[in-house]
PDB file of C-alpha atoms in Angstrom:
ATOM      1  CA  UNK C  90       0.035   0.036  -0.283  1.00 55.00           C
ATOM      2  CA  UNK C  91       1.375   3.251  -0.707  1.00 60.00           C
ATOM      3  CA  UNK C  92       2.382   5.175   2.656  1.00 87.00           C
ATOM      4  CA  UNK C  93       1.085   8.602   1.275  1.00 95.00           C
ATOM      5  CA  UNK C  94      -1.490  10.433   0.829  1.00 95.00           C
ATOM      6  CA  UNK C  95      -2.507  13.911  -0.967  1.00 97.00           C
ATOM      7  CA  UNK C  96      -5.803  15.797  -2.520  1.00 98.00           C
ATOM      8  CA  UNK C  97      -7.108  14.324  -4.850  1.00 97.00           C
ATOM      9  CA  UNK C  98      -7.803  17.597  -6.678  1.00 97.00           C
ATOM     10  CA  UNK C  99      -6.406  21.213  -7.304  1.00 98.00           C
ATOM     11  CA  UNK C 100      -6.838  24.532  -9.163  1.00 97.00           C
ATOM     12  CA  UNK C 101      -4.106  27.060 -10.188  1.00 97.00           C
ATOM     13  CA  UNK C 102      -3.893  29.920 -12.479  1.00 97.00           C
ATOM     14  CA  UNK C 103      -1.451  30.275 -14.621  1.00 97.00           C
ATOM     15  CA  UNK C 104       1.730  32.234 -13.570  1.00 96.00           C
ATOM     16  CA  UNK C 105       1.212  31.393  -9.833  1.00 97.00           C
ATOM     17  CA  UNK C 106       2.506  28.780  -7.172  1.00 97.00           C
ATOM     18  CA  UNK C 107       1.046  25.805  -7.578  1.00 98.00           C
ATOM     19  CA  UNK C 108       2.156  24.121  -4.126  1.00 98.00           C
ATOM     20  CA  UNK C 109       1.028  20.535  -3.779  1.00 98.00           C
ATOM     21  CA  UNK C 110       1.272  19.028  -0.296  1.00 98.00           C
ATOM     22  CA  UNK C 111       1.427  15.320   0.682  1.00 98.00           C
ATOM     23  CA  UNK C 112       1.512  13.386   3.723  1.00 97.00           C
ATOM     24  CA  UNK C 113       4.676  10.419   5.071  1.00 96.00           C
ATOM     25  CA  UNK C 114       3.343  10.518   8.548  1.00 95.00           C
ATOM     26  CA  UNK C 115       4.906   6.655   8.648  1.00 92.00           C
ATOM     27  CA  UNK C 116       8.645   7.826   7.024  1.00 93.00           C
ATOM     28  CA  UNK C 117      11.606   6.036   7.898  1.00 90.00           C
ATOM     29  CA  UNK C 118      14.552   7.140   8.464  1.00 88.00           C
ATOM     30  CA  UNK C 119      16.054   5.814   5.517  1.00 87.00           C
ATOM     31  CA  UNK C 120      13.145   6.870   2.699  1.00 90.00           C
ATOM     32  CA  UNK C 121      13.443   9.586   0.752  1.00 91.00           C
ATOM     33  CA  UNK C 122      10.477  11.152  -0.592  1.00 94.00           C
ATOM     34  CA  UNK C 123       9.959  11.362  -4.218  1.00 94.00           C
ATOM     35  CA  UNK C 124       7.316  13.140  -6.654  1.00 96.00           C
ATOM     36  CA  UNK C 125       6.063  12.237 -10.222  1.00 96.00           C
ATOM     37  CA  UNK C 126       3.816  13.630 -12.365  1.00 97.00           C
ATOM     38  CA  UNK C 127       1.713  12.338 -15.537  1.00 97.00           C
ATOM     39  CA  UNK C 128       0.664  13.638 -18.103  1.00 96.00           C
ATOM     40  CA  UNK C 129      -2.658  12.330 -19.640  1.00 91.00           C
ATOM     41  CA  UNK C 130      -2.044   8.734 -21.168  1.00 88.00           C
ATOM     42  CA  UNK C 131       2.025   9.580 -20.599  1.00 94.00           C
ATOM     43  CA  UNK C 132       4.257   7.820 -18.678  1.00 95.00           C
ATOM     44  CA  UNK C 133       5.480   9.502 -15.514  1.00 96.00           C
ATOM     45  CA  UNK C 134       8.011  11.546 -14.993  1.00 95.00           C
ATOM     46  CA  UNK C 135      10.670  12.487 -12.538  1.00 93.00           C
ATOM     47  CA  UNK C 136       9.786  15.659 -10.632  1.00 95.00           C
ATOM     48  CA  UNK C 137      12.087  15.448  -7.520  1.00 94.00           C
ATOM     49  CA  UNK C 138      13.236  14.307  -4.335  1.00 92.00           C
ATOM     50  CA  UNK C 139      14.875  14.524  -1.048  1.00 93.00           C
ATOM     51  CA  UNK C 140      15.378  12.925   1.769  1.00 92.00           C
ATOM     52  CA  UNK C 141      15.595  15.719   4.797  1.00 91.00           C
ATOM     53  CA  UNK C 142      16.814  19.058   3.463  1.00 87.00           C
ATOM     54  CA  UNK C 143      14.906  21.037   1.587  1.00 94.00           C
ATOM     55  CA  UNK C 144      15.812  20.594  -2.576  1.00 95.00           C
ATOM     56  CA  UNK C 145      15.532  22.873  -5.485  1.00 96.00           C
ATOM     57  CA  UNK C 146      15.827  21.517  -9.270  1.00 94.00           C
ATOM     58  CA  UNK C 147      14.888  23.592 -12.703  1.00 94.00           C
ATOM     59  CA  UNK C 148      11.412  22.329 -12.434  1.00 94.00           C
ATOM     60  CA  UNK C 149      10.318  22.506  -8.950  1.00 97.00           C
ATOM     61  CA  UNK C 150      11.388  23.282  -4.883  1.00 98.00           C
ATOM     62  CA  UNK C 151      10.716  20.234  -2.425  1.00 98.00           C
ATOM     63  CA  UNK C 152      10.212  21.671   1.294  1.00 98.00           C
ATOM     64  CA  UNK C 153      10.163  18.539   3.804  1.00 97.00           C
ATOM     65  CA  UNK C 154       8.625  19.856   7.466  1.00 96.00           C
ATOM     66  CA  UNK C 155      11.413  18.974   9.985  1.00 95.00           C
ATOM     67  CA  UNK C 156       9.729  15.691  11.598  1.00 95.00           C
ATOM     68  CA  UNK C 157       9.587  14.283   8.080  1.00 95.00           C
ATOM     69  CA  UNK C 158       6.313  14.044   7.834  1.00 95.00           C
ATOM     70  CA  UNK C 159       4.956  15.642   5.058  1.00 97.00           C
ATOM     71  CA  UNK C 160       5.977  17.837   2.326  1.00 97.00           C
ATOM     72  CA  UNK C 161       4.797  20.039  -0.177  1.00 98.00           C
ATOM     73  CA  UNK C 162       5.672  20.407  -3.734  1.00 98.00           C
ATOM     74  CA  UNK C 163       6.292  23.534  -5.589  1.00 98.00           C
ATOM     75  CA  UNK C 164       5.903  24.904  -9.247  1.00 98.00           C
ATOM     76  CA  UNK C 165       7.115  28.636  -8.848  1.00 96.00           C
ATOM     77  CA  UNK C 166       5.746  29.698 -11.932  1.00 95.00           C
ATOM     78  CA  UNK C 167       2.827  27.232 -13.137  1.00 96.00           C
ATOM     79  CA  UNK C 168       1.452  26.481 -16.902  1.00 97.00           C
ATOM     80  CA  UNK C 169      -0.840  24.897 -18.574  1.00 97.00           C
ATOM     81  CA  UNK C 170       1.518  22.408 -19.280  1.00 96.00           C
ATOM     82  CA  UNK C 171       2.128  21.792 -16.040  1.00 97.00           C
ATOM     83  CA  UNK C 172      -1.358  20.729 -15.356  1.00 98.00           C
ATOM     84  CA  UNK C 173      -1.041  16.685 -14.581  1.00 98.00           C
ATOM     85  CA  UNK C 174      -1.509  14.410 -11.758  1.00 98.00           C
ATOM     86  CA  UNK C 175       0.909  13.968  -9.487  1.00 98.00           C
ATOM     87  CA  UNK C 176       2.524  11.404  -7.115  1.00 97.00           C
ATOM     88  CA  UNK C 177       4.502  11.664  -3.923  1.00 97.00           C
ATOM     89  CA  UNK C 178       6.216   8.803  -3.335  1.00 94.00           C
ATOM     90  CA  UNK C 179       8.534   7.412  -0.148  1.00 92.00           C
ATOM     91  CA  UNK C 180      11.035   4.818  -1.267  1.00 88.00           C
ATOM     92  CA  UNK C 181      14.959   3.403  -0.053  1.00 82.00           C
ATOM     93  CA  UNK C 182      17.193   4.926  -2.650  1.00 70.00           C
ATOM     94  CA  UNK C 183      19.165   0.801  -3.791  1.00 59.00           C
ATOM     95  CA  UNK C 184      19.219   1.486  -7.250  1.00 55.00           C
ATOM     96  CA  UNK C 185      16.765  -0.105  -8.389  1.00 61.00           C
ATOM     97  CA  UNK C 186      13.816   0.288  -6.114  1.00 78.00           C
ATOM     98  CA  UNK C 187      10.402  -0.274  -6.842  1.00 83.00           C
ATOM     99  CA  UNK C 188       7.848   3.077  -6.870  1.00 89.00           C
ATOM    100  CA  UNK C 189       4.048   2.080  -4.829  1.00 89.00           C
ATOM    101  CA  UNK C 190       2.028   4.742  -6.564  1.00 92.00           C
ATOM    102  CA  UNK C 191      -0.764   6.381  -4.450  1.00 92.00           C
ATOM    103  CA  UNK C 192      -3.519   7.966  -5.842  1.00 94.00           C
ATOM    104  CA  UNK C 193      -1.638  11.345  -6.554  1.00 96.00           C
ATOM    105  CA  UNK C 194      -3.422  14.908  -7.178  1.00 98.00           C
ATOM    106  CA  UNK C 195      -4.987  15.954 -10.472  1.00 97.00           C
ATOM    107  CA  UNK C 196      -3.519  19.476 -10.720  1.00 98.00           C
ATOM    108  CA  UNK C 197      -5.476  21.679 -13.481  1.00 98.00           C
ATOM    109  CA  UNK C 198      -3.645  24.978 -13.628  1.00 97.00           C
ATOM    110  CA  UNK C 199      -6.289  27.506 -14.965  1.00 96.00           C
ATOM    111  CA  UNK C 200      -5.718  30.352 -17.568  1.00 95.00           C
TER     112      UNK C 200
ATOM    113  CA  UNK V 135      18.153  12.300 -19.305  1.00 66.00           C
ATOM    114  CA  UNK V 136      17.585   8.208 -20.333  1.00 82.00           C
ATOM    115  CA  UNK V 137      15.013   7.221 -22.900  1.00 91.00           C
ATOM    116  CA  UNK V 138      12.728   4.388 -22.341  1.00 95.00           C
ATOM    117  CA  UNK V 139      10.408   3.357 -25.024  1.00 96.00           C
ATOM    118  CA  UNK V 140       7.330   0.949 -25.842  1.00 97.00           C
ATOM    119  CA  UNK V 141       6.123  -1.541 -28.437  1.00 97.00           C
ATOM    120  CA  UNK V 142       3.445  -0.885 -29.702  1.00 97.00           C
ATOM    121  CA  UNK V 143       1.846   2.403 -28.394  1.00 97.00           C
ATOM    122  CA  UNK V 144      -1.872   1.165 -28.826  1.00 97.00           C
ATOM    123  CA  UNK V 145      -2.433  -2.906 -29.453  1.00 97.00           C
ATOM    124  CA  UNK V 146      -6.335  -3.968 -30.867  1.00 97.00           C
ATOM    125  CA  UNK V 147      -6.809  -7.229 -30.167  1.00 96.00           C
ATOM    126  CA  UNK V 148      -9.635 -10.268 -29.999  1.00 96.00           C
ATOM    127  CA  UNK V 149     -10.655 -12.239 -27.331  1.00 97.00           C
ATOM    128  CA  UNK V 150      -8.261 -14.827 -26.517  1.00 96.00           C
ATOM    129  CA  UNK V 151      -5.276 -13.602 -28.478  1.00 97.00           C
ATOM    130  CA  UNK V 152      -1.751 -12.936 -27.145  1.00 97.00           C
ATOM    131  CA  UNK V 153      -0.017  -9.645 -27.094  1.00 97.00           C
ATOM    132  CA  UNK V 154       3.243  -8.533 -26.606  1.00 98.00           C
ATOM    133  CA  UNK V 155       4.688  -5.294 -25.822  1.00 98.00           C
ATOM    134  CA  UNK V 156       7.561  -4.267 -26.154  1.00 97.00           C
ATOM    135  CA  UNK V 157       9.714  -1.862 -23.406  1.00 97.00           C
ATOM    136  CA  UNK V 158      13.423  -0.765 -24.283  1.00 96.00           C
ATOM    137  CA  UNK V 159      15.685   0.886 -22.510  1.00 93.00           C
ATOM    138  CA  UNK V 160      17.157   3.116 -25.525  1.00 92.00           C
ATOM    139  CA  UNK V 161      20.909   4.881 -24.268  1.00 87.00           C
ATOM    140  CA  UNK V 162      21.184   2.958 -21.094  1.00 88.00           C
ATOM    141  CA  UNK V 163      21.684  -0.539 -19.662  1.00 89.00           C
ATOM    142  CA  UNK V 164      18.599  -2.267 -17.519  1.00 90.00           C
ATOM    143  CA  UNK V 165      19.321  -5.173 -14.836  1.00 90.00           C
ATOM    144  CA  UNK V 166      15.795  -4.415 -13.663  1.00 92.00           C
ATOM    145  CA  UNK V 167      12.860  -3.063 -15.278  1.00 95.00           C
ATOM    146  CA  UNK V 168       9.007  -2.878 -14.008  1.00 95.00           C
ATOM    147  CA  UNK V 169       5.843  -3.317 -15.598  1.00 97.00           C
ATOM    148  CA  UNK V 170       2.337  -1.082 -14.440  1.00 97.00           C
ATOM    149  CA  UNK V 171      -0.393  -1.230 -15.328  1.00 97.00           C
ATOM    150  CA  UNK V 172      -2.961   1.610 -15.045  1.00 97.00           C
ATOM    151  CA  UNK V 173      -7.273   1.623 -15.199  1.00 95.00           C
ATOM    152  CA  UNK V 174      -8.966   5.003 -16.822  1.00 92.00           C
ATOM    153  CA  UNK V 175      -9.003   7.942 -13.550  1.00 90.00           C
ATOM    154  CA  UNK V 176      -6.947   5.464 -12.030  1.00 93.00           C
ATOM    155  CA  UNK V 177      -3.095   5.039 -10.232  1.00 94.00           C
ATOM    156  CA  UNK V 178      -0.306   3.375 -11.266  1.00 95.00           C
ATOM    157  CA  UNK V 179      -0.421  -0.086 -10.169  1.00 96.00           C
ATOM    158  CA  UNK V 180       3.086  -1.834  -9.951  1.00 95.00           C
ATOM    159  CA  UNK V 181       2.728  -5.733 -11.412  1.00 96.00           C
ATOM    160  CA  UNK V 182       6.073  -7.274 -11.655  1.00 96.00           C
ATOM    161  CA  UNK V 183      10.042  -6.733 -11.737  1.00 94.00           C
ATOM    162  CA  UNK V 184      11.505  -7.994 -14.296  1.00 94.00           C
ATOM    163  CA  UNK V 185      15.529  -9.180 -13.709  1.00 91.00           C
ATOM    164  CA  UNK V 186      17.223  -9.702 -16.989  1.00 91.00           C
ATOM    165  CA  UNK V 187      18.611 -13.193 -16.700  1.00 88.00           C
ATOM    166  CA  UNK V 188      16.142 -14.474 -14.806  1.00 90.00           C
ATOM    167  CA  UNK V 189      12.788 -14.695 -13.377  1.00 92.00           C
ATOM    168  CA  UNK V 190      10.461 -12.044 -12.948  1.00 94.00           C
ATOM    169  CA  UNK V 191       8.908 -10.791  -9.963  1.00 94.00           C
ATOM    170  CA  UNK V 192       5.260 -11.075  -9.735  1.00 96.00           C
ATOM    171  CA  UNK V 193       3.242  -8.981  -7.230  1.00 95.00           C
ATOM    172  CA  UNK V 194       0.909 -10.502  -4.792  1.00 94.00           C
ATOM    173  CA  UNK V 195      -2.785 -10.568  -7.072  1.00 95.00           C
ATOM    174  CA  UNK V 196      -0.361 -10.592 -10.526  1.00 96.00           C
ATOM    175  CA  UNK V 197      -1.189 -14.396 -12.289  1.00 94.00           C
ATOM    176  CA  UNK V 198       2.442 -14.596 -13.171  1.00 93.00           C
ATOM    177  CA  UNK V 199       1.637 -17.491 -16.291  1.00 95.00           C
ATOM    178  CA  UNK V 200      -1.426 -14.767 -17.775  1.00 96.00           C
ATOM    179  CA  UNK V 201       1.266 -12.495 -17.913  1.00 97.00           C
ATOM    180  CA  UNK V 202       4.062 -13.405 -19.376  1.00 97.00           C
ATOM    181  CA  UNK V 203       7.425 -11.239 -18.113  1.00 96.00           C
ATOM    182  CA  UNK V 204      10.446 -11.857 -20.742  1.00 93.00           C
ATOM    183  CA  UNK V 205      13.636  -9.910 -19.672  1.00 93.00           C
ATOM    184  CA  UNK V 206      16.606 -11.916 -22.038  1.00 85.00           C
ATOM    185  CA  UNK V 207      18.931  -8.927 -22.848  1.00 92.00           C
ATOM    186  CA  UNK V 208      20.091  -5.484 -21.016  1.00 93.00           C
ATOM    187  CA  UNK V 209      18.007  -2.842 -22.970  1.00 94.00           C
ATOM    188  CA  UNK V 210      14.708  -4.759 -23.751  1.00 96.00           C
ATOM    189  CA  UNK V 211      12.019  -6.851 -21.739  1.00 96.00           C
ATOM    190  CA  UNK V 212       8.508  -8.154 -22.651  1.00 97.00           C
ATOM    191  CA  UNK V 213       5.600  -8.407 -21.491  1.00 98.00           C
ATOM    192  CA  UNK V 214       2.927 -10.863 -22.999  1.00 98.00           C
ATOM    193  CA  UNK V 215      -0.703 -11.174 -22.371  1.00 98.00           C
ATOM    194  CA  UNK V 216      -1.682 -14.240 -22.932  1.00 97.00           C
ATOM    195  CA  UNK V 217      -5.272 -15.327 -23.688  1.00 96.00           C
ATOM    196  CA  UNK V 218      -6.578 -12.060 -23.481  1.00 97.00           C
ATOM    197  CA  UNK V 219      -9.924 -10.726 -22.369  1.00 96.00           C
ATOM    198  CA  UNK V 220     -11.821  -7.912 -22.222  1.00 96.00           C
ATOM    199  CA  UNK V 221     -10.783  -7.122 -18.447  1.00 96.00           C
ATOM    200  CA  UNK V 222      -7.686  -6.667 -19.256  1.00 97.00           C
ATOM    201  CA  UNK V 223      -7.721  -4.076 -21.776  1.00 97.00           C
ATOM    202  CA  UNK V 224      -5.403  -1.683 -20.150  1.00 97.00           C
ATOM    203  CA  UNK V 225      -2.282   1.235 -20.322  1.00 97.00           C
ATOM    204  CA  UNK V 226       0.683  -1.064 -19.772  1.00 98.00           C
ATOM    205  CA  UNK V 227       3.844   1.320 -19.094  1.00 98.00           C
ATOM    206  CA  UNK V 228       7.715  -0.120 -18.279  1.00 97.00           C
ATOM    207  CA  UNK V 229      10.269   1.246 -16.475  1.00 95.00           C
ATOM    208  CA  UNK V 230      13.729   1.431 -15.670  1.00 93.00           C
ATOM    209  CA  UNK V 231      16.066   2.870 -13.095  1.00 89.00           C
ATOM    210  CA  UNK V 232      18.670   5.559 -14.566  1.00 84.00           C
ATOM    211  CA  UNK V 233      22.378   4.742 -14.145  1.00 78.00           C
ATOM    212  CA  UNK V 234      25.183   6.832 -13.623  1.00 74.00           C
ATOM    213  CA  UNK V 235      25.739   9.551 -11.010  1.00 68.00           C
ATOM    214  CA  UNK V 236      22.854  12.047 -11.994  1.00 69.00           C
ATOM    215  CA  UNK V 237      19.938   9.712 -13.000  1.00 72.00           C
ATOM    216  CA  UNK V 238      20.274   6.901 -10.941  1.00 73.00           C
ATOM    217  CA  UNK V 239      18.288   7.899  -8.723  1.00 77.00           C
ATOM    218  CA  UNK V 240      15.171   8.482 -10.628  1.00 86.00           C
ATOM    219  CA  UNK V 241      12.852   5.761 -12.466  1.00 90.00           C
ATOM    220  CA  UNK V 242      12.322   6.341 -16.561  1.00 93.00           C
ATOM    221  CA  UNK V 243       9.123   5.880 -17.862  1.00 95.00           C
ATOM    222  CA  UNK V 244       7.857   4.814 -21.235  1.00 97.00           C
ATOM    223  CA  UNK V 245       5.208   6.270 -22.699  1.00 97.00           C
ATOM    224  CA  UNK V 246       2.847   3.085 -22.591  1.00 97.00           C
ATOM    225  CA  UNK V 247       0.825   0.906 -23.802  1.00 98.00           C
ATOM    226  CA  UNK V 248      -3.151   1.060 -24.776  1.00 97.00           C
ATOM    227  CA  UNK V 249      -4.543  -2.179 -24.478  1.00 98.00           C
ATOM    228  CA  UNK V 250      -7.957  -3.206 -25.804  1.00 97.00           C
ATOM    229  CA  UNK V 251      -9.416  -6.416 -25.706  1.00 97.00           C
ATOM    230  CA  UNK V 252     -12.091  -6.841 -28.085  1.00 96.00           C
TER     231      UNK V 252
END
């Protein structure tokens, strides 16, 4: 079973920051938080991952709470192409670790 | 980044026939690949782990005789849906873990194969 809970859907205006929350209260000390997204009828795409420090890359920022029980993915300037289902996954980094997907958040960016 | 391809992208078959789906890592080697299926408006469900040179590991509830997996080389895994039935109609997606310092912490997914069984 997935170890994360996310709101089923969110809306955001184009150009605004999209903040997607994720709860992972049972996360283990050696588990990372991963974010993937899936645009309609495509395979998922990696966004970002982190352990306990905040992370930023060209796509997004990841804010992990100090107790690591929740995190927030931030898309700083959402565009229409960011409309997708966003999945928060906890997983141990161990080379070929399988990913267990929860239900994700369906993010709709509105013009 | 690394690229994973799938073939075919869409397939329609008659009930009772078998369908083979290919998953290829195009510019890297993958000793392990994963197969998922996804029903409309649902999340991805992991079916099995494909291991190069050895038997696949199936998730609980997935029939290994129904979904045959062969990982014959470091760049190719195949999923064969045997004796397909309409309830097997789904979106099948494969993935492979990245390699090297930069990509080793992420998985690369294929574009998916939409199977429709009539």
